[in-house]
Amino acid sequence: MTEAFDRSIMFRCFNVSLGWVFTPRAVLLPGTCLLLLIAPHAQSATFTVTNTADSGSGSLRQAILDANANSGLDTIAFQIPGAGVRTIAPLSTLPPLTDPVSIDGTTQPGFASLPLIELNGTSAGGNAGLRLLGGGCTVRGLAINRFLTDGIDISGPGTNLVAGNFIGTDATGLLARGNASEGILISGSSGNLIGGTNAADRNLISGNADAGVYILNGGSNKVIGNYIGTTVAGTVRLGNTNNGVAIYNSGGNTVGGANGAFRNLISGNRGSGVYLFGAGSSGNSVSGNYIGTDPAGALSLSNLGDGITLSAAVNNVIGGTAAGAGNLISGNAKAGLSLASGSVGNLVQGNFIGTDGTGKLALGNSLAGVTIFGAGGNQIGGPTPAERNVISGNKQDGIFIQASTSANTVAGNFIGVTAGGTNALPNLFNGITLSNAPANLVGGISSGAGNLISGNANFGVQLLAGANSNVLQKNFIGTDRTGSAGVPNMLSGVRVESEANTIGTIGAGNLISGNGQDGIFLVGAGARSNLVQANFIGTVSNGTAGLGNGRAGIGISGAPANTIGAAGAGNLISANLDAGIYLITSGAAYNRIQGNLIGTEATGTAPLGNLFEGVYVEGAPTNTIGDVSAGARNLISGNQTRGIWLTNASWNLIQGNFIGTAADGFAALGNAFHGVDCDAGARNNSIGGAGGAGNKIAFAQTIYAGVRIRDGATNDAILGNAIFSNGALAIDLGAYGVAVNDLNDPDTGANFLQNCPVLTQAVTGGGTGVRGTLNSRPSKTFLLQFFASPSCDSSGNGEGQIYLGDHTVATAGDGNATFVTTFAGSVPVGYSLTATATDGASNTSEFSACLAAGVAPVLSVAPAPNRQMSVSWPNSTTGFALLQTGSLQPPVQWTAVTNVPVNTGGQFVVTLPTTSTNRFFTLNFQ
């Protein structure tokens, strides 16, 4: 028997005459040989590096060549004589690793934790230090530095492990010895692991001239447990010149993980900590890392770019909801997280951005915590506590959204407060700023979707020019997480300089309380057509107690055509330290204020007054306060000065409101001063109106009137209102007290001190009739309005609790007019009737002196001698004429009875002949 071997194939043949024969080639005798193919048996080998020579036996180069030549997983170990760091300085490019091999620097005698084997690539030529092309390789325990491109290049089939190395530093991990490009480049390779969960697996990847780790067109790689951009202790910057980790057009990679052992420390880099770019960078996860801090999360160790940058990267997850999945992104020289153009569908959850690791102290990023620039459809936070980001302590905004950015959702976050949500941790600009960013959602309708936006150094939310059609829902702005204590934003809760935004929706209003200035401030001509509804502004979250904003509830300065409240969706605006609402300057025009509770608690039954007016209007024209429908009326009560104050304000319409009553319109809930006060320059305003547009104005306290018109205020119509139970006059023109009528009314002053009518007769029963006179300017037309009240005002001039109707008169050349008018409704006998006069320029008078309503006379019909009948009525009531008709079928045709009544026996008696047909009689007040 003979034997021979071939490295590639073994042939075993059987020959009857010769027995077993092994031959090195497939040379067979026909019909006499059976061919068997047997795979070679791979023998793992250990190749030991015993010197620092560039080549030859015992060199690293030779060990790599031998390992490549021996199929299967081999080991390259180190046994280089001598103590301390042993430096291998290749004189040319090292061979690539084409077959699985583990290069293990920890085998060098004396290894403890720091590398003892250094690869110095100064003279190695233009390739990477180690090139992993074959897959299944491990590189461990080396210091790899000063190569003219990458420290390690992984471009093979993947499943490589790089662990426990110092890449870009010296062997102490204290000095930069950067590779001229990336520390580690993964190009077109998947499933590689950089680092590990044990401290011994940690790579220190610092000091390199480009990125620490660069993943190019590679998927499912993991970068975990490393220090990237720092010294070995993680406490001093030793930055890579560009980004810590860069991922380009690569999907499904993981940086960090939801466990402290997976955490990367990515700090001190001169670019961003993590940079994801390119549309192919999708489905990556960046979680559990400390980015921009020291390992304890207690001190800043800035990346000089953003903490994390996404550019045209889609559907990635930054943080996560599992315990420990959130990143700490703080102390960076630009933004904490930047989502740049084309970055769509990314999810940012569970992170601390701008705080220390406890979420209690500021460790702010130098720009915003989160910047979104031209990137849409991203979600920052979510409705559950696990999805919440804490975005606080940053040196500019908490979140800054700009540059035609839309369809982003910011929900459930704590912005400007500590992680506990009880104390301020200010972002030094605004909590959230939107600039040229339309149609984003801040908050949401689901439980927990609202953000807590409090404690910031400027505004809670600022909507700048171009930030149109955004929606704010269910946020707490200026309070703690419970909504029961103030954590003020130093300026306004919400500042709006843009149009068509919605602040609050039915069932999803915001709580905007405790802020340093206004709850909501709409400012400038660009702040138009916004809708503010269903919010609690100046109260605690249940609306039962005050938590006032430091200025007004809502301020409108030069902002037109906004709607504050709506039928069934009004705001509660109470307990603020200035007015409930103010409108100032001429640009604040065409605004509508409807359906709100201003100065009460949430039920409208108890006072929770704003410190000054319910509504203050200065220089602002053509606004509407209230509406004729019940749901659109405002309840303006319980305020500590006036209900409404107009000064230098014209053409405003105040209608349908309850001013000074409780929500039922009857119980007392008075404003401390006048119900409505028109100061100098308040001209051509309408208080009330026709068709149910009148206000209820009541319970102004002590010396204050229902409506006060001051000198310099003219052409202010006061029509159709129910004004009652005020401390002073129902309407007071000029100086306090009843204005005296003067001949032909030549006055100047408040509403030109329009003369009031003089009532001479009032009767009730089957309707109400009033007779009287008016003296005013000659040859003019006047609208008279008539009212009834249970009793007369103590001044002797009336109030007007019940509006009866109106009547138009024209004065003659001598300035006099007489009137007789009737109204269908009857008032109780003894009620006080009173009236106002309004001239053609809308100047309304005070109420006239009261006149009690007497009983209307009752007709009696009785037979009389000579086939006649007598029709009689009491002579105590004059001014009636007898009418008759033959039929009560509509249309009834009444005609005057021309017979002169005879005054006899206390009766007016008219005697008429009887007829064979029916006759019906009535008395007409005339």
PDB file of C-alpha atoms in Angstrom, residues 697-700 723-727 799 801:
ATOM      1  CA  ILE A 697     -74.659  94.712  33.005  1.00  0.00           C
ATOM      2  CA  ALA A 698     -75.142  94.474  36.725  1.00  0.00           C
ATOM      3  CA  PHE A 699     -73.750  94.604  40.250  1.00  0.00           C
ATOM      4  CA  ALA A 700     -70.997  97.182  39.748  1.00  0.00           C
ATOM      5  CA  ILE A 723     -78.662  97.167  33.257  1.00  0.00           C
ATOM      6  CA  PHE A 724     -79.573  96.687  36.899  1.00  0.00           C
ATOM      7  CA  SER A 725     -78.454  96.515  40.525  1.00  0.00           C
ATOM      8  CA  ASN A 726     -75.388  98.658  40.041  1.00  0.00           C
ATOM      9  CA  GLY A 727     -73.941 100.725  42.872  1.00  0.00           C
ATOM     10  CA  GLU A 799     -82.005 101.353  35.567  1.00  0.00           C
ATOM     11  CA  GLN A 801     -83.462  95.440  33.777  1.00  0.00           C
TER      12      GLN A 801
END
